[in-house]
Coordinates of C-alpha atoms and ligand atoms in Angstrom, one line a residue:
Chain I
M1 CA 23.5 17.1 -22.2
T2 CA 22.5 13.3 -21.2
K3 CA 20.9 12.6 -18.5
K4 CA 19.2 9.6 -16.3
L5 CA 16.1 9.9 -14.7
T6 CA 13.3 7.9 -13.3
C7 CA 10.6 9.1 -13.7
I8 CA 7.7 9.4 -10.6
S9 CA 4.7 10.4 -12.4
C10 CA 3.3 6.7 -11.6
P11 CA 4.2 3.7 -9.8
I12 CA 6.0 2.2 -12.7
G13 CA 9.1 4.3 -12.2
C14 CA 10.1 4.1 -15.9
E15 CA 13.9 4.2 -16.5
L16 CA 14.4 7.4 -18.5
T17 CA 17.4 8.8 -20.6
V18 CA 16.9 12.5 -21.7
Y19 CA 18.8 14.0 -24.2
V20 CA 19.3 17.9 -24.2
E21 CA 20.4 20.2 -27.0
G22 CA 19.7 23.8 -26.7
D23 CA 16.0 23.8 -27.0
D24 CA 15.6 20.2 -28.3
I25 CA 14.8 17.5 -25.9
K26 CA 14.2 13.9 -26.4
V27 CA 13.4 11.4 -23.8
E28 CA 13.5 7.5 -24.1
G29 CA 12.4 4.4 -21.8
N30 CA 9.1 6.3 -21.1
R31 CA 6.1 4.3 -21.5
C32 CA 3.8 6.9 -22.0
P33 CA 3.4 10.6 -22.8
R34 CA 3.7 11.4 -19.0
G35 CA 7.4 10.1 -18.7
F36 CA 8.3 12.8 -21.6
E37 CA 6.6 15.7 -19.6
Y38 CA 7.9 15.0 -16.4
A39 CA 11.7 14.7 -18.1
K40 CA 11.2 18.2 -19.9
N41 CA 9.8 19.7 -16.7
E42 CA 12.8 18.0 -14.5
V43 CA 15.5 19.1 -16.6
T44 CA 14.0 22.6 -17.1
N45 CA 12.3 23.5 -13.9
P46 CA 11.8 20.4 -11.4
Q47 CA 8.0 20.2 -9.6
R48 CA 6.5 18.4 -6.9
M49 CA 3.4 18.0 -5.3
L50 CA 3.4 18.9 -1.8
T51 CA 1.6 17.0 0.8
I52 CA 1.7 17.8 4.5
S53 CA -0.9 18.3 7.3
V54 CA -2.1 21.6 8.8
K55 CA -3.1 22.2 12.5
V56 CA -6.8 22.1 13.2
E57 CA -8.3 24.1 16.0
N58 CA -11.9 22.9 17.2
G59 CA -12.2 19.7 15.2
V60 CA -12.5 16.0 16.0
M61 CA -9.0 15.6 14.8
D62 CA -5.9 18.1 15.7
L63 CA -5.0 18.3 12.1
V64 CA -6.2 18.1 8.4
S65 CA -4.1 16.3 5.9
T66 CA -3.7 18.9 2.7
R67 CA -1.6 19.0 -0.7
T68 CA -1.0 21.4 -3.5
D69 CA -3.6 21.4 -6.2
R70 CA -0.9 21.2 -8.8
P71 CA 3.1 20.5 -8.4
I72 CA 4.8 23.6 -7.2
P73 CA 8.5 24.5 -8.0
K74 CA 10.9 22.2 -6.4
K75 CA 13.3 24.8 -4.9
M76 CA 10.2 26.1 -3.0
L77 CA 9.4 23.1 -1.2
E78 CA 11.6 24.2 1.9
E79 CA 9.9 27.8 2.1
A80 CA 6.4 26.2 1.6
I81 CA 6.8 23.7 4.4
S82 CA 8.1 26.4 7.1
Y83 CA 5.6 28.9 6.1
I84 CA 2.4 26.1 6.2
K85 CA 3.4 24.8 9.3
G86 CA 3.1 28.3 11.2
L87 CA -0.6 27.7 10.1
K88 CA -4.0 27.1 12.1
V89 CA -7.1 26.5 10.9
Q90 CA -10.8 26.5 12.2
A91 CA -12.8 23.4 12.0
P92 CA -15.1 22.4 10.0
I93 CA -13.2 21.6 7.4
K94 CA -14.1 19.9 4.0
R95 CA -12.2 17.9 1.8
G96 CA -11.3 20.0 -1.3
D97 CA -11.5 23.4 0.8
I98 CA -8.6 25.9 -0.1
I99 CA -6.4 26.5 3.0
V100 CA -4.4 28.8 1.1
K101 CA -4.9 30.5 -2.2
D102 CA -2.0 30.7 -4.6
L103 CA 0.5 29.7 -2.4
L104 CA 3.7 31.9 -2.0
N105 CA 2.7 33.1 -5.8
T106 CA 3.2 29.5 -7.0
G107 CA -0.4 29.5 -8.9
A108 CA -1.0 26.4 -6.7
N109 CA -3.6 26.3 -3.8
L110 CA -3.3 24.4 -0.8
I111 CA -6.6 22.2 -0.4
A112 CA -7.9 19.6 2.4
T113 CA -7.4 16.1 1.3
R114 CA -9.9 15.2 4.3
T115 CA -12.9 16.2 6.0
V116 CA -12.4 17.4 9.8
L117 CA -16.0 17.8 11.8
K118 CA -16.3 20.4 14.5
K119 CA -15.8 19.0 17.8
Chain V
M1 CA -26.4 -12.3 23.2
R2 CA -28.2 -11.0 20.2
R3 CA -28.2 -13.1 16.7
E4 CA -28.3 -11.2 13.4
K5 CA -28.9 -12.7 10.1
V6 CA -27.3 -11.0 7.1
D7 CA -26.5 -11.9 2.9
V8 CA -22.9 -10.7 3.5
L9 CA -20.5 -9.9 6.1
I10 CA -17.6 -8.2 5.5
V11 CA -14.7 -8.3 8.2
G12 CA -12.4 -5.1 7.6
G13 CA -13.3 -1.6 6.6
G14 CA -10.1 -0.9 4.3
A15 CA -9.9 -0.2 0.8
A16 CA -10.9 -3.8 0.4
G17 CA -14.0 -4.1 2.6
L18 CA -15.4 -0.9 1.5
A19 CA -15.1 -1.7 -2.0
A20 CA -16.5 -5.1 -1.3
A21 CA -19.2 -3.1 0.4
I22 CA -20.2 -1.3 -2.6
S23 CA -20.4 -4.0 -4.9
A24 CA -22.2 -6.3 -2.5
T25 CA -24.7 -3.4 -1.8
E26 CA -25.3 -2.7 -5.7
S27 CA -25.7 -6.5 -6.3
G28 CA -29.2 -6.3 -3.8
A29 CA -27.6 -8.3 -0.8
K30 CA -28.4 -7.1 2.6
T31 CA -24.8 -6.5 3.9
V32 CA -22.8 -5.5 6.9
L33 CA -19.4 -4.2 7.4
L34 CA -17.5 -4.4 10.8
E35 CA -14.6 -2.4 11.5
R36 CA -12.8 -2.7 14.7
D37 CA -11.4 1.1 14.3
R38 CA -13.4 4.0 15.5
S39 CA -13.9 4.8 11.6
T40 CA -13.3 3.0 8.2
G41 CA -10.4 3.7 5.6
G42 CA -7.5 1.3 7.3
V43 CA -4.3 2.3 6.2
L44 CA -5.5 4.9 4.0
N45 CA -6.4 7.4 6.9
Q46 CA -2.8 7.8 7.8
C47 CA -1.3 7.8 4.1
I48 CA -1.9 11.6 3.5
H49 CA 0.8 11.5 0.6
N50 CA -0.3 11.3 -2.9
G51 CA -0.4 8.1 -5.2
F52 CA -3.6 6.5 -4.9
G53 CA -6.4 6.3 -7.1
L54 CA -4.3 6.6 -10.4
H55 CA -6.2 3.7 -12.2
V56 CA -9.4 3.6 -10.3
F57 CA -10.4 7.4 -10.7
K58 CA -7.8 8.5 -13.1
E59 CA -6.5 11.0 -10.5
E60 CA -3.6 11.1 -8.2
L61 CA -5.1 11.4 -4.9
T62 CA -3.9 10.8 -1.3
G63 CA -5.0 8.2 1.2
P64 CA -7.6 9.9 3.0
E65 CA -9.1 11.4 -0.4
F66 CA -9.2 7.9 -1.9
M67 CA -10.9 6.7 1.2
E68 CA -13.7 9.6 1.3
R69 CA -14.7 8.8 -2.6
L70 CA -15.3 5.3 -1.3
W71 CA -17.4 6.4 1.2
E72 CA -19.5 8.6 -1.4
E73 CA -19.8 5.6 -3.7
L74 CA -21.4 3.4 -0.7
K75 CA -25.0 4.1 -1.1
E76 CA -26.1 2.3 1.8
D77 CA -25.2 2.9 5.4
V78 CA -23.6 -0.8 6.3
I79 CA -20.9 0.1 8.5
R80 CA -20.7 -0.7 11.9
S81 CA -17.5 0.7 13.7
N82 CA -16.0 -0.3 16.8
F83 CA -16.8 -3.9 16.1
T84 CA -14.2 -6.5 16.5
V85 CA -14.6 -10.0 15.1
L86 CA -13.2 -12.6 17.6
E87 CA -14.0 -15.6 16.0
I88 CA -15.3 -17.1 12.8
K89 CA -16.8 -20.8 12.9
P90 CA -16.8 -22.6 9.6
D91 CA -19.1 -25.7 10.6
T92 CA -21.9 -23.5 11.7
R93 CA -21.2 -20.2 9.7
E94 CA -21.3 -18.6 12.8
V95 CA -19.4 -15.1 13.2
I96 CA -18.7 -14.0 16.8
T97 CA -18.2 -10.1 17.3
L98 CA -17.4 -7.6 20.3
S99 CA -18.8 -4.0 20.0
E100 CA -19.8 -1.6 22.7
D101 CA -23.2 -3.5 22.4
G102 CA -21.6 -6.8 24.0
I103 CA -21.3 -10.0 22.1
I104 CA -23.2 -10.7 18.8
V105 CA -23.0 -13.6 16.8
F106 CA -23.9 -12.8 13.0
E107 CA -25.1 -15.7 11.0
P108 CA -24.1 -14.7 7.1
K109 CA -24.8 -16.6 4.1
A110 CA -21.1 -15.3 2.6
L111 CA -18.2 -13.6 4.3
V112 CA -15.3 -11.5 2.8
M113 CA -12.2 -11.2 4.6
S114 CA -10.5 -7.8 4.1
T115 CA -8.6 -7.4 7.5
G116 CA -5.5 -6.2 5.8
A117 CA -1.9 -6.7 7.1
R118 CA 0.2 -5.8 10.2
E119 CA 3.5 -4.6 10.7
R120 CA 6.5 -6.8 11.1
P121 CA 8.0 -5.7 14.4
L122 CA 11.5 -5.0 14.8
N123 CA 12.2 -7.9 17.4
S124 CA 11.7 -10.3 14.3
L125 CA 15.3 -9.3 13.2
R126 CA 16.8 -10.1 16.3
I127 CA 18.9 -7.2 16.7
P128 CA 21.0 -7.8 20.0
G129 CA 20.9 -4.9 22.9
S130 CA 18.4 -3.4 25.0
R131 CA 14.6 -2.6 24.1
V132 CA 14.5 0.6 24.8
A133 CA 11.8 3.3 24.2
G134 CA 12.1 5.2 21.2
I135 CA 11.8 2.2 18.9
Y136 CA 8.6 2.5 16.4
T137 CA 7.2 0.4 13.6
A138 CA 6.8 3.3 10.5
G139 CA 3.0 2.6 10.4
V140 CA 3.1 3.6 14.4
A141 CA 5.1 6.3 13.9
Q142 CA 3.0 7.5 10.9
K143 CA -0.3 7.2 13.0
M144 CA 1.8 9.5 15.5
V145 CA 2.8 12.2 13.3
N146 CA -0.2 12.2 10.7
I147 CA -3.3 11.4 13.2
Y148 CA -2.1 12.6 16.8
N149 CA 0.1 15.3 15.8
R150 CA 3.1 14.1 18.0
L151 CA 6.8 13.8 17.0
P152 CA 8.4 10.3 17.9
G153 CA 11.7 12.0 18.7
K154 CA 14.7 14.4 17.6
K155 CA 16.9 12.4 15.3
V156 CA 16.1 9.3 13.7
L157 CA 17.5 6.4 11.8
I158 CA 14.9 4.7 9.2
V159 CA 15.3 0.7 9.2
G160 CA 14.3 -0.6 6.0
S161 CA 13.8 0.9 2.4
G162 CA 10.2 -0.3 1.6
D163 CA 7.6 2.4 0.7
I164 CA 6.7 2.9 3.9
G165 CA 9.8 3.3 5.3
L166 CA 10.7 5.9 2.4
I167 CA 7.7 7.7 2.7
M168 CA 7.9 8.0 6.7
A169 CA 11.5 9.4 6.0
R170 CA 10.2 12.4 4.0
R171 CA 7.6 12.7 6.4
L172 CA 9.4 13.3 9.4
K173 CA 12.0 15.5 7.5
I174 CA 9.0 17.6 6.5
E175 CA 7.8 17.7 9.9
G176 CA 11.3 18.6 11.4
M177 CA 13.3 15.9 12.4
D178 CA 16.6 15.3 11.6
V179 CA 16.5 12.4 9.5
V180 CA 20.2 10.9 9.4
G181 CA 19.4 7.9 6.5
V182 CA 17.7 4.8 5.8
V183 CA 19.8 1.6 5.9
E184 CA 18.5 -1.5 3.4
I185 CA 20.2 -4.8 4.2
M186 CA 19.4 -5.9 0.0
P187 CA 21.7 -4.5 -2.5
E188 CA 18.5 -2.6 -3.8
P189 CA 15.7 -0.5 -2.4
G190 CA 12.7 -2.3 -1.3
G191 CA 10.1 0.3 -2.4
L192 CA 9.3 1.9 -5.6
I193 CA 12.3 3.8 -7.4
R194 CA 9.6 6.5 -7.5
N195 CA 9.7 7.0 -3.8
V196 CA 13.5 6.6 -3.2
V197 CA 13.7 9.8 -5.6
Q198 CA 11.2 11.9 -4.4
C199 CA 11.4 10.8 -0.3
L200 CA 15.1 10.7 -0.3
E201 CA 17.0 12.2 -3.3
D202 CA 14.9 15.4 -3.1
F203 CA 15.6 16.0 0.8
N204 CA 19.0 14.7 0.9
I205 CA 18.6 11.9 2.9
P206 CA 21.2 9.1 2.4
L207 CA 20.2 5.4 1.5
W208 CA 22.6 2.9 2.6
L209 CA 22.5 -0.4 0.9
S210 CA 23.7 -3.4 2.0
H211 CA 23.6 -2.4 5.3
T212 CA 22.0 -3.2 8.4
V213 CA 21.5 -2.3 12.2
I214 CA 23.6 -4.8 14.4
E215 CA 23.5 -3.2 17.9
I216 CA 21.1 -1.0 19.7
H217 CA 22.4 0.9 22.7
G218 CA 20.5 3.3 25.4
K219 CA 19.6 3.0 29.1
E220 CA 15.7 4.2 29.0
R221 CA 15.5 5.8 25.6
L222 CA 17.9 4.9 22.5
S223 CA 21.0 6.9 22.2
E224 CA 22.9 5.0 19.7
V225 CA 22.8 2.5 17.1
V226 CA 25.7 0.7 15.2
I227 CA 25.5 -0.2 11.7
A228 CA 27.4 -2.4 9.2
K229 CA 27.9 -3.3 5.6
V230 CA 26.9 -6.9 5.1
D231 CA 27.9 -9.4 2.3
E232 CA 25.8 -11.1 -0.1
N233 CA 25.0 -13.7 2.4
R234 CA 23.5 -10.7 4.7
K235 CA 26.5 -11.5 7.5
P236 CA 27.8 -8.4 8.6
I237 CA 31.3 -7.6 7.6
A238 CA 33.8 -6.8 10.4
G239 CA 35.5 -3.7 10.2
T240 CA 32.5 -1.7 8.7
E241 CA 30.6 -0.8 11.7
K242 CA 29.8 2.9 12.4
V243 CA 28.1 4.7 15.2
I244 CA 25.0 6.5 14.6
K245 CA 23.7 8.6 17.5
V246 CA 20.2 8.7 17.5
D247 CA 17.1 8.7 19.8
T248 CA 14.6 7.2 17.4
L249 CA 14.7 4.1 15.2
V250 CA 11.8 3.6 12.9
T251 CA 11.4 0.0 11.4
S252 CA 9.6 -0.8 7.9
V253 CA 10.6 -4.4 7.6
G254 CA 7.9 -5.8 5.9
L255 CA 3.8 -6.4 6.4
I256 CA 2.6 -9.8 7.3
P257 CA -1.1 -10.6 6.0
Q258 CA -3.7 -10.9 8.9
N259 CA -5.5 -13.8 8.5
E260 CA -5.6 -15.7 12.4
L261 CA -9.4 -15.5 11.8
I262 CA -9.8 -18.4 9.1
E263 CA -5.8 -19.7 9.0
N264 CA -6.9 -22.8 10.7
F265 CA -9.3 -23.8 8.4
V266 CA -9.0 -22.2 4.9
E267 CA -6.3 -23.4 2.7
M268 CA -3.3 -20.9 2.6
D269 CA -0.4 -20.1 0.4
P270 CA 3.0 -20.3 2.4
I271 CA 4.6 -17.7 -0.2
N272 CA 1.4 -15.0 -0.1
R273 CA 0.9 -15.8 3.5
G274 CA -3.0 -15.3 2.6
P275 CA -5.5 -17.9 1.6
V276 CA -5.3 -19.6 -1.8
V277 CA -8.2 -17.9 -4.1
D278 CA -9.9 -18.3 -7.4
D279 CA -10.8 -15.7 -10.4
Y280 CA -14.1 -15.0 -8.3
M281 CA -11.7 -14.0 -4.9
R282 CA -13.3 -17.7 -3.2
T283 CA -11.2 -19.4 -0.9
S284 CA -11.1 -22.9 -0.4
V285 CA -14.0 -22.4 1.9
E286 CA -17.4 -22.3 -0.5
W287 CA -19.2 -19.3 1.5
I288 CA -15.7 -17.4 2.4
F289 CA -14.3 -15.1 0.0
A290 CA -11.2 -12.5 0.7
A291 CA -9.7 -9.4 -0.9
G292 CA -6.7 -7.0 -0.2
N293 CA -3.8 -6.8 1.8
N294 CA -4.7 -10.1 3.7
V295 CA -4.5 -12.2 0.7
A296 CA -1.2 -11.1 0.0
I297 CA 0.3 -7.4 0.0
H298 CA -0.4 -5.6 -2.7
D299 CA 1.5 -2.2 -3.9
L300 CA -1.5 -0.3 -5.1
V301 CA -4.6 0.7 -3.6
D302 CA -6.2 0.5 -6.9
F303 CA -5.6 -3.1 -7.1
V304 CA -6.8 -4.0 -3.5
Y305 CA -10.2 -1.7 -4.5
D306 CA -10.5 -3.9 -7.9
E307 CA -10.2 -7.2 -5.9
G308 CA -12.4 -5.9 -3.2
K309 CA -15.3 -4.9 -5.7
I310 CA -15.1 -8.8 -7.3
A311 CA -15.3 -10.3 -3.7
G312 CA -18.1 -8.6 -3.0
M313 CA -20.4 -9.1 -5.8
H314 CA -19.5 -12.5 -5.9
A315 CA -20.3 -12.8 -2.3
A316 CA -23.4 -11.0 -2.8
R317 CA -24.4 -13.8 -5.9
Y318 CA -23.6 -16.7 -3.8
A319 CA -25.4 -15.2 -0.7
L320 CA -28.5 -14.9 -3.2
G321 CA -28.5 -18.3 -4.0
E322 CA -26.7 -18.3 -7.6
K323 CA -24.2 -21.3 -8.0
L324 CA -20.9 -20.1 -9.0
P325 CA -19.0 -22.2 -11.4
E326 CA -16.6 -24.5 -10.4
V327 CA -12.7 -24.1 -10.5
K328 CA -11.1 -25.8 -13.6
Y329 CA -7.6 -24.5 -13.6
E330 CA -4.5 -24.2 -11.4
F331 CA -1.6 -21.8 -11.5
V332 CA 1.7 -23.5 -10.1
R333 CA 4.8 -21.4 -9.4
G334 CA 7.7 -21.9 -11.6
K335 CA 11.2 -20.1 -11.7
N336 CA 11.1 -16.7 -10.3
V337 CA 7.6 -16.3 -9.1
G338 CA 6.9 -15.5 -5.5
V339 CA 3.8 -13.6 -4.6
M340 CA 1.2 -14.8 -7.3
L341 CA -2.8 -14.6 -6.9
P342 CA -5.2 -15.7 -7.7
Q343 CA -3.8 -19.1 -7.6
K344 CA -7.1 -21.2 -9.2
F345 CA -9.6 -20.0 -12.1
T346 CA -12.5 -21.0 -13.6
G347 CA -11.9 -19.9 -17.2
T348 CA -15.5 -18.5 -17.3
Q349 CA -14.2 -14.6 -17.3
P350 CA -11.5 -12.4 -17.9
F351 CA -9.5 -12.0 -14.6
K352 CA -6.2 -9.9 -13.6
M353 CA -3.8 -11.8 -12.4
Y354 CA -0.8 -10.2 -10.0
I355 CA 2.9 -11.7 -9.6
R356 CA 6.0 -10.5 -8.1
P357 CA 9.4 -11.8 -9.6
T358 CA 11.5 -13.4 -6.7
K359 CA 14.4 -11.0 -8.2
S360 CA 15.3 -8.3 -10.5
L361 CA 15.9 -8.8 -14.2
E362 CA 16.6 -6.7 -16.8
K363 CA 14.6 -7.7 -19.6
S364 CA 12.8 -10.8 -19.4
V365 CA 9.3 -12.8 -20.4
L366 CA 6.1 -14.1 -18.3
K367 CA 5.5 -17.8 -19.3
F368 CA 2.5 -20.3 -19.0
S369 CA 3.6 -23.6 -19.0
D370 CA 6.3 -22.9 -21.7
K371 CA 3.9 -20.3 -23.7
I372 CA 5.1 -16.9 -24.0
I373 CA 2.6 -14.4 -22.2
R374 CA 4.2 -11.2 -22.1
K375 CA 7.5 -9.5 -22.8
F376 CA 9.1 -6.9 -20.2
N377 CA 11.5 -4.9 -21.9
W378 CA 12.0 -3.0 -18.9
R379 CA 13.7 -4.1 -15.6
I380 CA 11.2 -5.6 -13.5
R381 CA 11.6 -6.2 -9.5
P382 CA 10.6 -7.7 -6.7
S383 CA 9.2 -4.4 -5.1
E384 CA 6.7 -3.6 -8.0
M385 CA 3.8 -6.2 -8.8
I386 CA 3.4 -7.1 -12.1
D387 CA -0.5 -7.0 -13.2
L388 CA -2.0 -8.6 -16.2
V389 CA -5.4 -9.4 -17.7
V390 CA -5.7 -13.2 -18.2
K391 CA -8.6 -13.4 -21.2
N392 CA -7.5 -16.7 -23.2
F393 CA -7.8 -20.2 -21.4
E394 CA -7.9 -22.2 -24.8
G395 CA -5.3 -24.9 -24.6
F396 CA -4.1 -25.1 -21.4
D397 CA -4.0 -28.4 -19.2
S398 CA -5.8 -28.0 -15.9
K399 CA -2.1 -27.2 -14.0
I400 CA -0.4 -24.4 -15.8
T401 CA 3.2 -23.5 -14.5
V402 CA 3.9 -19.6 -14.4
E403 CA 7.5 -18.7 -15.0
V404 CA 9.7 -15.7 -15.4
S405 CA 12.6 -15.9 -17.3
N406 CA 15.6 -14.0 -18.8
L407 CA 14.9 -13.0 -22.8
D408 CA 18.0 -14.3 -24.0
Ligands
LIG501 C1 2.2 3.3 4.5 C2 1.7 2.6 3.1 C3 1.4 3.7 1.9 C4 1.1 3.2 0.9 N1 1.4 4.1 -0.1 C5 0.7 3.6 -1.1 C6 0.7 4.4 -2.2 O1 1.2 5.7 -2.7 N2 -0.4 4.1 -3.6 C7 -1.2 3.2 -3.2 O2 -2.0 3.2 -4.4 N3 -1.2 2.1 -2.4 C8 -0.3 2.5 -1.3 N4 -0.1 1.6 -0.1 C9 -1.0 0.4 -0.1 C10 -2.7 0.4 0.2 O3 -3.1 2.0 0.5 C11 -3.0 -0.8 0.6 O4 -2.6 -2.0 -0.1 C12 -4.6 -0.9 0.8 O5 -5.1 0.6 1.3 C13 -4.8 -2.1 1.7 O6 -6.1 -2.2 2.1 P1 -6.8 -3.2 2.9 O7 -8.2 -3.4 2.7 O8 -6.4 -4.3 2.2 O9 -5.9 -3.2 4.3 P2 -6.0 -2.2 5.6 O10 -6.2 -0.9 4.7 O11 -5.3 -2.9 6.3 O12 -7.6 -2.7 6.0 C14 -7.7 -3.5 7.2 C15 -8.7 -3.1 8.0 O13 -9.4 -4.3 8.9 C16 -9.8 -4.4 10.2 N5 -9.5 -5.1 10.5 C17 -8.7 -6.2 11.1 N6 -9.2 -7.0 11.6 C18 -10.4 -6.9 12.4 C19 -11.2 -7.8 13.1 N7 -11.0 -8.6 13.2 N8 -12.7 -7.1 13.4 C20 -12.7 -6.0 12.8 N9 -12.2 -5.4 11.6 C21 -10.7 -5.8 11.8 C22 -8.4 -3.1 10.3 O14 -8.8 -2.4 11.5 C23 -8.3 -2.2 9.2 O15 -9.3 -1.4 9.2 C24 0.3 1.9 1.0 C25 0.2 1.0 1.7 C26 0.8 1.7 3.5 C27 0.7 0.7 4.6
LIG502 S1 6.5 7.3 -18.2 FE1 4.3 6.8 -17.8 S2 4.2 4.5 -17.3 FE2 6.3 5.1 -17.0 S3 6.9 5.9 -15.3 FE3 6.4 7.8 -16.0 S4 3.8 8.1 -16.1 FE4 4.8 5.9 -15.4

């Protein structure tokens, strides 16, 4: 199988060609090793980092921005989004605080990406 | 009316201004940073997606994380928020500001302009129809959703496929809006390809290239828009019209550097739409330095940060009485060169140069006065800034023509 992909691991966006034969994966067009990793994942188990905001109570802001601390399977995105949208957290929150541990058994934590002080 | 003397005054507290404040204070200058908003960070505040800081911190951060890292790097408290700069007087070197304490006049020895950019409004596209509620620029929609927890509507069409438009398409979809698609008048996307992949393709949002909005309908609130395909001259093709029922239009049709405070007395670059600068980030006015999106629109905050650091450091050196080297070389735009900076340099130090090609090229070379400086074996596009370090100036005339051409 041959597949054309765009590497999204950095803003350069190399155009990759992936050749898959059984377990053997070859990649062309990547300017760095991360492109190989990306292509390999993309044809076996595509992953994405999720960035989303969570509602805050008693904070100086109504929302805290968060992200997963590692990419999660792309097919889990929808489920993760609807789960996270139902959450509410209490201020104060520090950048780096874990909002959800092991999000939906993905092994990734949802962490705060900004500080929200108490009102 | 109060007066205040400082070494370095920084106008604008986005990534560029914060970086300038870090390096100016490290250089030992008495520094003040003025920000008109409640808090510093600029656009980083509302950019909650990842993709920031890969060069500077070797980590992929979100906008707020990058911003808080800069706050931590800034050891001294030099920030004054809710401070708007109203006027800069070049002759007397006075800076008139307004804050809760009334009017304060600063007398800085050096100034760093880091006022960023503003969004082009939809009106600049001259689309016929009523100006109804439900039309937002992407930045305003982003602020509503990411900071104020409000959705702009139920069903939305995005106009413009720049990075901001692409990111907002995904963002609004995640927040539960029905995102019907993105229209782009050009034959290729305006933003980074990685954003087309992870913002549109991942979320099944269609992208209509070579399409534009030709009509806007609605009484008080937007009810529908008409889109059409365009030809090579960007003229709508009759018979291709399609009616799209939406209550919201989010426009992302470009950023404009914000330079009202200096454009009347500083040499401006008509293509960048910002001040002409040298490798020390000096403008044509000796005591005024500049960095960030007001100099030219940048793709990456990392570039903005680097520039801010350079501007802050040299502004401090100048303010503390050091004589900086004179400009010796000038870059002149040749074929296929759009945004370009710096336009001048001293030849005393290696420096980073940024260029946007004016069109996409499959395989190409960058030339300085016919000498090949770099080969590109990949597709270069206007939406992705080329950055390179210029180290060697031997053998060049004082005027260097910069050109990007096909490799044949
Ligand atoms: C939506 C969006 C998405 C982006 N995504 C990415 C990304 O994924 N990765 C990446 O690396 N980069 C990204 N960027 C680019 C990067 O974030 C910006 O280029 C950078 O943050 C700009 O910084 P700045 O300091 O030049 O401008 P700004 O952040 O605009 O800061 C300018 C500041 O000046 C203040 N100001 C203006 N006029 C005055 C005045 N008269 N008095 C006082 N204060 C004033 C403003 O209030 C503002 O705070 C994105 C940009 C946008 C807009
Ligand atoms: S291959 Fe490397 S350089 Fe190319 S886009 Fe991917 S991460 Fe960036």
